[in-house]
PDB file of C-alpha atoms in Angstrom:
ATOM      1  CA  MET A   1      -2.444 -26.772 -25.972  1.00 74.00           C
ATOM      2  CA  PRO A   2      -4.538 -25.811 -22.910  1.00 80.00           C
ATOM      3  CA  PRO A   3      -5.213 -28.590 -20.381  1.00 86.00           C
ATOM      4  CA  SER A   4      -8.687 -30.068 -20.025  1.00 85.00           C
ATOM      5  CA  ASN A   5     -11.105 -28.708 -17.426  1.00 80.00           C
ATOM      6  CA  ALA A   6     -10.920 -32.056 -15.630  1.00 85.00           C
ATOM      7  CA  LYS A   7      -7.145 -31.728 -15.275  1.00 90.00           C
ATOM      8  CA  ILE A   8      -7.425 -28.142 -13.992  1.00 87.00           C
ATOM      9  CA  ILE A   9     -10.060 -29.152 -11.424  1.00 84.00           C
ATOM     10  CA  PHE A  10      -7.988 -32.147 -10.319  1.00 92.00           C
ATOM     11  CA  ILE A  11      -4.817 -30.090  -9.816  1.00 92.00           C
ATOM     12  CA  LEU A  12      -6.694 -27.333  -7.960  1.00 88.00           C
ATOM     13  CA  THR A  13      -8.265 -29.972  -5.695  1.00 87.00           C
ATOM     14  CA  ILE A  14      -4.836 -31.398  -4.897  1.00 93.00           C
ATOM     15  CA  GLY A  15      -3.678 -27.847  -4.177  1.00 92.00           C
ATOM     16  CA  VAL A  16      -6.491 -27.141  -1.710  1.00 88.00           C
ATOM     17  CA  VAL A  17      -5.962 -30.408   0.169  1.00 89.00           C
ATOM     18  CA  SER A  18      -2.221 -29.736   0.379  1.00 93.00           C
ATOM     19  CA  VAL A  19      -2.371 -26.125   1.602  1.00 92.00           C
ATOM     20  CA  SER A  20      -5.096 -26.963   4.134  1.00 88.00           C
ATOM     21  CA  ALA A  21      -2.573 -29.095   6.014  1.00 91.00           C
ATOM     22  CA  SER A  22      -0.224 -26.128   6.450  1.00 90.00           C
ATOM     23  CA  ALA A  23      -1.919 -24.683   9.550  1.00 87.00           C
ATOM     24  CA  ILE A  24      -1.997 -28.148  11.118  1.00 91.00           C
ATOM     25  CA  PHE A  25       1.727 -28.780  10.604  1.00 94.00           C
ATOM     26  CA  ILE A  26       2.494 -25.314  11.981  1.00 90.00           C
ATOM     27  CA  ARG A  27       0.382 -25.854  15.103  1.00 89.00           C
ATOM     28  CA  LEU A  28       1.949 -29.299  15.647  1.00 93.00           C
ATOM     29  CA  ALA A  29       5.422 -27.756  15.412  1.00 94.00           C
ATOM     30  CA  ILE A  30       4.471 -25.029  17.907  1.00 89.00           C
ATOM     31  CA  GLU A  31       3.165 -27.641  20.349  1.00 90.00           C
ATOM     32  CA  ALA A  32       6.356 -29.695  19.920  1.00 93.00           C
ATOM     33  CA  VAL A  33       8.532 -26.835  21.199  1.00 90.00           C
ATOM     34  CA  GLY A  34       6.001 -25.507  23.691  1.00 85.00           C
ATOM     35  CA  ASN A  35       6.396 -21.842  22.769  1.00 73.00           C
ATOM     36  CA  ALA A  36       5.012 -19.315  20.328  1.00 71.00           C
ATOM     37  CA  THR A  37       7.784 -16.829  19.624  1.00 81.00           C
ATOM     38  CA  ILE A  38       8.200 -14.705  16.518  1.00 84.00           C
ATOM     39  CA  ALA A  39      11.660 -16.245  16.067  1.00 88.00           C
ATOM     40  CA  PHE A  40      10.184 -19.745  15.870  1.00 90.00           C
ATOM     41  CA  SER A  41       7.549 -18.588  13.385  1.00 87.00           C
ATOM     42  CA  LEU A  42      10.314 -17.164  11.203  1.00 91.00           C
ATOM     43  CA  PHE A  43      12.225 -20.434  11.550  1.00 94.00           C
ATOM     44  CA  LEU A  44       9.208 -22.355  10.235  1.00 92.00           C
ATOM     45  CA  ALA A  45       8.619 -19.915   7.375  1.00 91.00           C
ATOM     46  CA  THR A  46      12.265 -19.862   6.319  1.00 95.00           C
ATOM     47  CA  SER A  47      12.851 -23.592   6.629  1.00 94.00           C
ATOM     48  CA  ARG A  48       9.900 -24.628   4.460  1.00 94.00           C
ATOM     49  CA  LEU A  49      11.011 -22.206   1.745  1.00 95.00           C
ATOM     50  CA  ILE A  50      14.683 -23.186   1.888  1.00 95.00           C
ATOM     51  CA  LEU A  51      13.829 -26.887   1.676  1.00 95.00           C
ATOM     52  CA  ALA A  52      11.550 -26.235  -1.292  1.00 94.00           C
ATOM     53  CA  SER A  53      14.324 -24.186  -2.917  1.00 95.00           C
ATOM     54  CA  VAL A  54      16.854 -26.989  -2.439  1.00 95.00           C
ATOM     55  CA  VAL A  55      14.570 -29.377  -4.319  1.00 93.00           C
ATOM     56  CA  LEU A  56      14.438 -26.850  -7.175  1.00 94.00           C
ATOM     57  CA  ILE A  57      18.226 -26.296  -7.436  1.00 94.00           C
ATOM     58  CA  PRO A  58      18.564 -28.345 -10.688  1.00 93.00           C
ATOM     59  CA  ASN A  59      16.250 -25.859 -12.409  1.00 91.00           C
ATOM     60  CA  TRP A  60      18.857 -23.106 -12.073  1.00 92.00           C
ATOM     61  CA  PHE A  61      21.114 -24.934 -14.550  1.00 89.00           C
ATOM     62  CA  THR A  62      18.472 -24.708 -17.294  1.00 85.00           C
ATOM     63  CA  LEU A  63      16.978 -21.327 -16.394  1.00 85.00           C
ATOM     64  CA  SER A  64      18.940 -19.414 -19.038  1.00 80.00           C
ATOM     65  CA  ARG A  65      17.523 -21.580 -21.830  1.00 82.00           C
ATOM     66  CA  GLN A  66      14.198 -19.792 -21.612  1.00 82.00           C
ATOM     67  CA  LYS A  67      14.470 -16.418 -23.322  1.00 85.00           C
ATOM     68  CA  VAL A  68      12.103 -13.976 -21.638  1.00 89.00           C
ATOM     69  CA  PRO A  69      12.169 -10.219 -20.943  1.00 92.00           C
ATOM     70  CA  ILE A  70      14.107  -9.177 -17.846  1.00 93.00           C
ATOM     71  CA  GLN A  71      10.852  -7.765 -16.440  1.00 95.00           C
ATOM     72  CA  ALA A  72       9.603 -11.337 -15.983  1.00 95.00           C
ATOM     73  CA  TYR A  73      12.397 -11.976 -13.498  1.00 96.00           C
ATOM     74  CA  TYR A  74      11.706  -8.685 -11.710  1.00 97.00           C
ATOM     75  CA  TYR A  75       8.102  -9.764 -11.200  1.00 97.00           C
ATOM     76  CA  ALA A  76       9.203 -13.208  -9.989  1.00 97.00           C
ATOM     77  CA  VAL A  77      11.651 -11.712  -7.477  1.00 98.00           C
ATOM     78  CA  GLY A  78       8.986  -9.274  -6.269  1.00 98.00           C
ATOM     79  CA  ALA A  79       6.580 -12.181  -5.852  1.00 97.00           C
ATOM     80  CA  GLY A  80       9.222 -13.968  -3.801  1.00 97.00           C
ATOM     81  CA  PHE A  81       9.572 -11.057  -1.382  1.00 97.00           C
ATOM     82  CA  CYS A  82       5.785 -10.882  -0.984  1.00 97.00           C
ATOM     83  CA  LEU A  83       5.707 -14.623  -0.321  1.00 96.00           C
ATOM     84  CA  ALA A  84       8.430 -14.299   2.324  1.00 96.00           C
ATOM     85  CA  LEU A  85       6.549 -11.587   4.196  1.00 96.00           C
ATOM     86  CA  HIS A  86       3.274 -13.489   3.787  1.00 94.00           C
ATOM     87  CA  PHE A  87       4.662 -16.535   5.563  1.00 90.00           C
ATOM     88  CA  ALA A  88       6.372 -14.436   8.238  1.00 91.00           C
ATOM     89  CA  THR A  89       3.086 -12.748   9.157  1.00 94.00           C
ATOM     90  CA  TRP A  90       0.629 -15.595   8.662  1.00 91.00           C
ATOM     91  CA  ILE A  91       2.662 -18.311  10.412  1.00 87.00           C
ATOM     92  CA  SER A  92       3.167 -15.908  13.323  1.00 89.00           C
ATOM     93  CA  SER A  93      -0.606 -15.386  13.509  1.00 90.00           C
ATOM     94  CA  LEU A  94      -1.162 -19.066  14.356  1.00 84.00           C
ATOM     95  CA  SER A  95       0.757 -18.525  17.590  1.00 84.00           C
ATOM     96  CA  TYR A  96      -1.781 -15.954  18.769  1.00 86.00           C
ATOM     97  CA  THR A  97      -5.227 -16.832  17.408  1.00 84.00           C
ATOM     98  CA  SER A  98      -7.387 -19.795  16.400  1.00 81.00           C
ATOM     99  CA  ILE A  99      -6.862 -21.871  13.269  1.00 80.00           C
ATOM    100  CA  ALA A 100     -10.374 -20.966  12.089  1.00 77.00           C
ATOM    101  CA  ALA A 101      -9.864 -17.208  12.480  1.00 82.00           C
ATOM    102  CA  SER A 102      -6.348 -17.218  11.013  1.00 86.00           C
ATOM    103  CA  THR A 103      -7.115 -19.307   7.934  1.00 81.00           C
ATOM    104  CA  THR A 104     -10.376 -17.457   7.248  1.00 80.00           C
ATOM    105  CA  LEU A 105      -8.743 -14.032   7.400  1.00 85.00           C
ATOM    106  CA  VAL A 106      -5.697 -15.048   5.359  1.00 87.00           C
ATOM    107  CA  THR A 107      -7.937 -16.322   2.543  1.00 80.00           C
ATOM    108  CA  THR A 108      -9.573 -12.929   2.049  1.00 82.00           C
ATOM    109  CA  ASN A 109      -7.030 -12.455  -0.739  1.00 81.00           C
ATOM    110  CA  PRO A 110      -9.673 -12.198  -3.522  1.00 76.00           C
ATOM    111  CA  LEU A 111     -10.655  -8.838  -2.012  1.00 79.00           C
ATOM    112  CA  TRP A 112      -7.096  -7.594  -1.939  1.00 85.00           C
ATOM    113  CA  VAL A 113      -6.372  -8.993  -5.405  1.00 82.00           C
ATOM    114  CA  SER A 114      -9.250  -6.822  -6.672  1.00 78.00           C
ATOM    115  CA  LEU A 115      -8.081  -3.706  -4.820  1.00 82.00           C
ATOM    116  CA  LEU A 116      -4.382  -4.131  -5.609  1.00 84.00           C
ATOM    117  CA  GLY A 117      -5.197  -4.928  -9.236  1.00 80.00           C
ATOM    118  CA  TRP A 118      -7.111  -1.647  -9.368  1.00 80.00           C
ATOM    119  CA  TRP A 119      -4.212   0.251  -7.845  1.00 81.00           C
ATOM    120  CA  TRP A 120      -1.328  -1.404  -9.735  1.00 79.00           C
ATOM    121  CA  PHE A 121      -2.849  -2.360 -13.077  1.00 74.00           C
ATOM    122  CA  ARG A 122      -5.880  -0.024 -13.308  1.00 75.00           C
ATOM    123  CA  GLU A 123      -8.256  -3.017 -13.264  1.00 72.00           C
ATOM    124  CA  LYS A 124     -11.205  -1.243 -11.648  1.00 76.00           C
ATOM    125  CA  PRO A 125     -13.507  -3.488  -9.551  1.00 74.00           C
ATOM    126  CA  SER A 126     -17.235  -3.510 -10.268  1.00 79.00           C
ATOM    127  CA  LYS A 127     -19.934  -2.189  -7.922  1.00 83.00           C
ATOM    128  CA  LEU A 128     -20.750  -5.762  -6.926  1.00 84.00           C
ATOM    129  CA  THR A 129     -17.125  -6.285  -5.947  1.00 76.00           C
ATOM    130  CA  PHE A 130     -17.278  -3.243  -3.671  1.00 79.00           C
ATOM    131  CA  ILE A 131     -20.445  -4.636  -2.055  1.00 85.00           C
ATOM    132  CA  GLY A 132     -18.654  -7.934  -1.511  1.00 79.00           C
ATOM    133  CA  ILE A 133     -15.712  -6.143   0.091  1.00 76.00           C
ATOM    134  CA  PHE A 134     -18.051  -4.371   2.532  1.00 80.00           C
ATOM    135  CA  VAL A 135     -19.804  -7.649   3.463  1.00 84.00           C
ATOM    136  CA  ALA A 136     -16.479  -9.448   3.899  1.00 79.00           C
ATOM    137  CA  LEU A 137     -15.056  -6.702   6.100  1.00 77.00           C
ATOM    138  CA  THR A 138     -18.185  -6.964   8.270  1.00 82.00           C
ATOM    139  CA  GLY A 139     -17.532 -10.676   8.710  1.00 81.00           C
ATOM    140  CA  GLY A 140     -13.884 -10.008   9.479  1.00 75.00           C
ATOM    141  CA  LEU A 141     -14.878  -7.496  12.142  1.00 74.00           C
ATOM    142  CA  LEU A 142     -17.119 -10.123  13.779  1.00 79.00           C
ATOM    143  CA  ILE A 143     -14.190 -12.547  13.916  1.00 72.00           C
ATOM    144  CA  VAL A 144     -11.958  -9.931  15.532  1.00 67.00           C
ATOM    145  CA  LEU A 145     -14.607  -9.005  18.118  1.00 71.00           C
ATOM    146  CA  ALA A 146     -15.396 -12.664  18.838  1.00 68.00           C
ATOM    147  CA  ASP A 147     -11.759 -13.550  19.437  1.00 57.00           C
ATOM    148  CA  ARG A 148     -11.469 -10.696  21.914  1.00 58.00           C
ATOM    149  CA  ASP A 149     -13.972 -12.581  24.080  1.00 56.00           C
ATOM    150  CA  VAL A 150     -11.885 -15.765  24.076  1.00 53.00           C
ATOM    151  CA  SER A 151      -8.514 -14.173  24.756  1.00 52.00           C
ATOM    152  CA  SER A 152      -7.974 -16.629  27.618  1.00 54.00           C
ATOM    153  CA  SER A 153      -7.803 -19.467  25.060  1.00 66.00           C
ATOM    154  CA  TYR A 154      -5.284 -17.750  22.761  1.00 72.00           C
ATOM    155  CA  PRO A 155      -2.364 -15.469  23.719  1.00 74.00           C
ATOM    156  CA  ASN A 156      -3.299 -12.387  21.664  1.00 82.00           C
ATOM    157  CA  PRO A 157      -6.191 -12.850  19.195  1.00 82.00           C
ATOM    158  CA  LEU A 158      -6.183  -9.214  18.051  1.00 84.00           C
ATOM    159  CA  LEU A 159      -2.501  -9.419  17.096  1.00 90.00           C
ATOM    160  CA  GLY A 160      -2.983 -12.839  15.502  1.00 90.00           C
ATOM    161  CA  ASN A 161      -5.944 -11.680  13.424  1.00 88.00           C
ATOM    162  CA  SER A 162      -4.059  -8.560  12.318  1.00 92.00           C
ATOM    163  CA  LEU A 163      -1.075 -10.653  11.243  1.00 95.00           C
ATOM    164  CA  ALA A 164      -3.354 -13.015   9.296  1.00 93.00           C
ATOM    165  CA  LEU A 165      -4.930 -10.051   7.516  1.00 93.00           C
ATOM    166  CA  MET A 166      -1.495  -8.679   6.631  1.00 96.00           C
ATOM    167  CA  GLY A 167      -0.647 -12.127   5.309  1.00 96.00           C
ATOM    168  CA  ALA A 168      -3.708 -11.966   3.043  1.00 94.00           C
ATOM    169  CA  ILE A 169      -2.635  -8.630   1.562  1.00 94.00           C
ATOM    170  CA  LEU A 170       0.918  -9.854   0.991  1.00 96.00           C
ATOM    171  CA  VAL A 171      -0.133 -13.120  -0.659  1.00 93.00           C
ATOM    172  CA  SER A 172      -2.353 -11.063  -2.969  1.00 91.00           C
ATOM    173  CA  GLY A 173       0.747  -9.195  -4.122  1.00 94.00           C
ATOM    174  CA  TYR A 174       2.417 -12.564  -4.612  1.00 94.00           C
ATOM    175  CA  ILE A 175      -0.478 -13.786  -6.785  1.00 91.00           C
ATOM    176  CA  LEU A 176      -0.588 -10.656  -8.947  1.00 91.00           C
ATOM    177  CA  LEU A 177       3.172 -10.448  -9.445  1.00 94.00           C
ATOM    178  CA  GLY A 178       3.294 -14.171 -10.204  1.00 93.00           C
ATOM    179  CA  ARG A 179       0.605 -13.743 -12.829  1.00 90.00           C
ATOM    180  CA  GLU A 180       2.597 -10.943 -14.468  1.00 92.00           C
ATOM    181  CA  ALA A 181       5.819 -12.984 -14.406  1.00 94.00           C
ATOM    182  CA  GLN A 182       4.080 -15.799 -16.277  1.00 90.00           C
ATOM    183  CA  ARG A 183       2.400 -13.362 -18.665  1.00 90.00           C
ATOM    184  CA  LYS A 184       5.878 -12.084 -19.520  1.00 92.00           C
ATOM    185  CA  GLY A 185       6.872 -15.601 -20.531  1.00 90.00           C
ATOM    186  CA  LEU A 186       8.300 -17.430 -17.494  1.00 92.00           C
ATOM    187  CA  ASN A 187       7.088 -21.017 -17.380  1.00 91.00           C
ATOM    188  CA  ILE A 188       5.860 -22.451 -14.084  1.00 90.00           C
ATOM    189  CA  LYS A 189       9.080 -24.366 -13.364  1.00 92.00           C
ATOM    190  CA  ASN A 190      11.320 -21.331 -13.738  1.00 93.00           C
ATOM    191  CA  TYR A 191       8.884 -19.003 -12.000  1.00 95.00           C
ATOM    192  CA  ILE A 192       8.622 -21.044  -8.797  1.00 94.00           C
ATOM    193  CA  THR A 193      12.393 -21.587  -8.812  1.00 95.00           C
ATOM    194  CA  VAL A 194      13.025 -17.830  -8.738  1.00 96.00           C
ATOM    195  CA  ALA A 195      10.128 -16.944  -6.431  1.00 97.00           C
ATOM    196  CA  TYR A 196      10.620 -19.673  -3.797  1.00 96.00           C
ATOM    197  CA  THR A 197      14.398 -19.190  -3.697  1.00 97.00           C
ATOM    198  CA  THR A 198      14.036 -15.416  -3.353  1.00 97.00           C
ATOM    199  CA  ALA A 199      11.559 -15.881  -0.504  1.00 97.00           C
ATOM    200  CA  GLY A 200      13.790 -18.346   1.333  1.00 96.00           C
ATOM    201  CA  LEU A 201      16.931 -16.220   1.015  1.00 96.00           C
ATOM    202  CA  ALA A 202      15.046 -13.078   2.054  1.00 96.00           C
ATOM    203  CA  LEU A 203      13.985 -14.708   5.325  1.00 94.00           C
ATOM    204  CA  LEU A 204      17.191 -16.650   6.015  1.00 95.00           C
ATOM    205  CA  PRO A 205      18.908 -13.986   8.215  1.00 94.00           C
ATOM    206  CA  SER A 206      15.733 -13.147  10.155  1.00 92.00           C
ATOM    207  CA  VAL A 207      16.051 -16.040  12.617  1.00 91.00           C
ATOM    208  CA  PHE A 208      19.564 -14.950  13.603  1.00 92.00           C
ATOM    209  CA  LEU A 209      18.374 -11.368  14.097  1.00 89.00           C
ATOM    210  CA  PHE A 210      16.115 -12.681  16.875  1.00 86.00           C
ATOM    211  CA  GLY A 211      19.005 -14.516  18.537  1.00 84.00           C
ATOM    212  CA  GLN A 212      17.887 -17.996  17.428  1.00 85.00           C
ATOM    213  CA  ASP A 213      19.377 -20.680  15.189  1.00 89.00           C
ATOM    214  CA  TYR A 214      18.218 -23.534  12.966  1.00 93.00           C
ATOM    215  CA  GLU A 215      19.596 -26.442  15.004  1.00 89.00           C
ATOM    216  CA  SER A 216      18.033 -26.367  18.482  1.00 86.00           C
ATOM    217  CA  TYR A 217      14.669 -28.031  17.953  1.00 92.00           C
ATOM    218  CA  PRO A 218      13.268 -31.546  18.468  1.00 93.00           C
ATOM    219  CA  LEU A 219      13.389 -33.985  15.565  1.00 96.00           C
ATOM    220  CA  SER A 220       9.602 -33.864  15.213  1.00 96.00           C
ATOM    221  CA  VAL A 221       9.788 -30.152  14.330  1.00 95.00           C
ATOM    222  CA  TYR A 222      12.034 -30.880  11.355  1.00 96.00           C
ATOM    223  CA  VAL A 223       9.638 -33.607  10.215  1.00 97.00           C
ATOM    224  CA  TYR A 224       6.756 -31.095  10.273  1.00 96.00           C
ATOM    225  CA  VAL A 225       8.874 -28.564   8.376  1.00 95.00           C
ATOM    226  CA  LEU A 226       9.663 -31.189   5.734  1.00 96.00           C
ATOM    227  CA  MET A 227       5.950 -31.948   5.408  1.00 96.00           C
ATOM    228  CA  MET A 228       5.251 -28.215   4.968  1.00 95.00           C
ATOM    229  CA  ALA A 229       7.880 -27.948   2.249  1.00 95.00           C
ATOM    230  CA  ILE A 230       6.527 -30.948   0.328  1.00 95.00           C
ATOM    231  CA  PHE A 231       2.762 -30.612   0.632  1.00 94.00           C
ATOM    232  CA  PRO A 232       1.632 -26.986   1.179  1.00 93.00           C
ATOM    233  CA  GLN A 233       4.618 -25.450  -0.635  1.00 91.00           C
ATOM    234  CA  LEU A 234       5.818 -27.623  -3.508  1.00 93.00           C
ATOM    235  CA  ILE A 235       2.460 -29.279  -4.204  1.00 95.00           C
ATOM    236  CA  GLY A 236      -0.116 -26.751  -2.942  1.00 93.00           C
ATOM    237  CA  HIS A 237       1.350 -23.398  -3.965  1.00 90.00           C
ATOM    238  CA  THR A 238       2.753 -24.761  -7.209  1.00 92.00           C
ATOM    239  CA  SER A 239      -0.685 -26.140  -8.150  1.00 93.00           C
ATOM    240  CA  PHE A 240      -2.207 -22.675  -7.760  1.00 91.00           C
ATOM    241  CA  ASN A 241       0.655 -21.012  -9.630  1.00 87.00           C
ATOM    242  CA  TRP A 242       0.234 -23.484 -12.496  1.00 90.00           C
ATOM    243  CA  ALA A 243      -3.510 -22.809 -12.643  1.00 89.00           C
ATOM    244  CA  LEU A 244      -2.935 -19.040 -12.903  1.00 83.00           C
ATOM    245  CA  ARG A 245      -1.601 -19.584 -16.409  1.00 82.00           C
ATOM    246  CA  TRP A 246      -4.843 -21.165 -17.590  1.00 82.00           C
ATOM    247  CA  VAL A 247      -7.672 -19.651 -15.529  1.00 78.00           C
ATOM    248  CA  ALA A 248      -8.442 -16.208 -14.109  1.00 72.00           C
ATOM    249  CA  PRO A 249      -6.949 -15.273 -10.706  1.00 74.00           C
ATOM    250  CA  THR A 250     -10.487 -14.855  -9.351  1.00 67.00           C
ATOM    251  CA  ILE A 251     -11.214 -18.534 -10.019  1.00 71.00           C
ATOM    252  CA  VAL A 252      -8.005 -19.621  -8.307  1.00 79.00           C
ATOM    253  CA  THR A 253      -8.656 -17.440  -5.267  1.00 75.00           C
ATOM    254  CA  MET A 254     -12.242 -18.724  -5.091  1.00 70.00           C
ATOM    255  CA  VAL A 255     -10.905 -22.277  -4.850  1.00 74.00           C
ATOM    256  CA  ILE A 256      -8.517 -21.180  -2.083  1.00 78.00           C
ATOM    257  CA  LEU A 257     -11.605 -20.234  -0.036  1.00 72.00           C
ATOM    258  CA  LEU A 258     -12.020 -23.940   0.688  1.00 74.00           C
ATOM    259  CA  GLU A 259      -8.803 -23.850   2.757  1.00 77.00           C
ATOM    260  CA  PRO A 260     -10.245 -22.394   6.002  1.00 75.00           C
ATOM    261  CA  ILE A 261     -13.099 -24.898   5.930  1.00 76.00           C
ATOM    262  CA  ALA A 262     -10.770 -27.873   5.526  1.00 80.00           C
ATOM    263  CA  ALA A 263      -8.196 -26.494   7.982  1.00 81.00           C
ATOM    264  CA  SER A 264     -10.859 -25.759  10.609  1.00 79.00           C
ATOM    265  CA  LEU A 265     -12.259 -29.290  10.316  1.00 80.00           C
ATOM    266  CA  LEU A 266      -8.764 -30.729  10.695  1.00 83.00           C
ATOM    267  CA  GLY A 267      -8.272 -28.470  13.728  1.00 83.00           C
ATOM    268  CA  VAL A 268     -11.418 -29.892  15.338  1.00 83.00           C
ATOM    269  CA  PHE A 269     -10.389 -33.522  14.767  1.00 85.00           C
ATOM    270  CA  ILE A 270      -6.685 -33.184  15.635  1.00 85.00           C
ATOM    271  CA  PHE A 271      -6.676 -30.549  18.382  1.00 82.00           C
ATOM    272  CA  GLY A 272     -10.304 -30.506  19.509  1.00 83.00           C
ATOM    273  CA  GLU A 273     -10.224 -26.801  18.635  1.00 77.00           C
ATOM    274  CA  ILE A 274     -13.866 -25.843  18.192  1.00 78.00           C
ATOM    275  CA  PRO A 275     -14.279 -22.235  16.977  1.00 76.00           C
ATOM    276  CA  ALA A 276     -16.556 -19.865  18.875  1.00 75.00           C
ATOM    277  CA  GLN A 277     -20.009 -19.434  17.319  1.00 80.00           C
ATOM    278  CA  GLU A 278     -19.223 -15.811  16.512  1.00 78.00           C
ATOM    279  CA  VAL A 279     -16.101 -16.906  14.611  1.00 75.00           C
ATOM    280  CA  ILE A 280     -18.173 -19.388  12.590  1.00 82.00           C
ATOM    281  CA  TYR A 281     -20.845 -16.775  11.797  1.00 85.00           C
ATOM    282  CA  GLY A 282     -18.238 -14.139  10.999  1.00 81.00           C
ATOM    283  CA  GLY A 283     -16.381 -16.595   8.794  1.00 79.00           C
ATOM    284  CA  LEU A 284     -19.532 -17.464   6.859  1.00 86.00           C
ATOM    285  CA  ILE A 285     -20.352 -13.779   6.320  1.00 86.00           C
ATOM    286  CA  LEU A 286     -16.763 -13.125   5.255  1.00 77.00           C
ATOM    287  CA  LEU A 287     -16.798 -16.001   2.763  1.00 79.00           C
ATOM    288  CA  ILE A 288     -20.157 -14.837   1.362  1.00 87.00           C
ATOM    289  CA  GLY A 289     -18.680 -11.365   0.909  1.00 80.00           C
ATOM    290  CA  VAL A 290     -15.652 -12.767  -0.864  1.00 74.00           C
ATOM    291  CA  GLY A 291     -17.938 -14.838  -3.094  1.00 77.00           C
ATOM    292  CA  ILE A 292     -19.938 -11.711  -4.001  1.00 81.00           C
ATOM    293  CA  ALA A 293     -16.699  -9.879  -4.783  1.00 71.00           C
ATOM    294  CA  ILE A 294     -15.587 -12.721  -7.050  1.00 69.00           C
ATOM    295  CA  LEU A 295     -18.909 -12.714  -8.921  1.00 76.00           C
ATOM    296  CA  GLY A 296     -18.487  -8.976  -9.370  1.00 72.00           C
ATOM    297  CA  GLY A 297     -15.030  -9.521 -10.805  1.00 61.00           C
TER     298      GLY A 297
END
C-alpha cells in the first residue's frame, strides 16, 4: 500500500534538513585540521560511507531472502560506484570554493538526470526541459565567473566549481541506477546496504594512495564524520532513496534544490560566509532554470 502524501512530504523534509548539514560538517572538519588536501577530502568521503555501511552490516544476513533478478544488484553496485565518485569530487570542491557555489552547482542534478535518462534509457527531454538546461547553464556560468573575482577568499574557485559540477553528474547516475535497482525489485533496505557498502569499499584504498591514513586527525574530526554518517548519509540519502520508489525522480530532485538555500544560510550563521552578489544572482538563475527543466519533465 503506497504511503500517504503527508508521510512522503514529511520524510522528504527530514531528508533535506539532514543533507543540508553535510557541507557544514565538512567545512568544520576542514577547519579542525587546518588544511584542504585531496587526501583529507577522500578521508571524509570514505569514512562517512564506511560508518554508514557498518550500521547496515546486519542487513547482509537477510539479503538473500529477497529474490530479485541479478540485474538489480548490478544496478545497486553501479549506483555505489557513482556515489563514491560523487562524494570524492563534491567534498573536495568545498576545499576550494564557497559553500553557496558548491551546493548550488552540485544540486543541478535534475538537468543531468534528464540528459542521462535520455542517453541511457531513451527518455527524451521536452523542449521546455532544454530551455531550462540553457537557463541553468547561464546561471552556472555566472557563479563560475563571480568566484573568479573572489579567488583571494577561496584557494581555487574554478577547480572547486568544476568538482561540484562533476559531483552533480555523478550523483545523477547514482539516482538513475538506484531507481532501476528498486524497479527490478530491491527494497530500500537491501538497496542502500549494497550501494553504501560498495561506495565505501571503492574509496577505502584511495586515502592510502595519497600517503595518508585514517588515524592522524583530531577527535573533533571523527565527531563530524560520525555526524555526516548519521544525518546526511543514513537519514538524508536514505530518505531520498525511499521516496524514489513512490514518486518521480523529478519530484525528488526538485526537493533537493532546497539544499543549497539551507546550506548557504547555515554557512552565513556559522562561518559568516556571505556569498558574493553575483553568486546569489547566478544561483537564483540556475535554480529557475532547473525548475523550468523539471516542469518540462
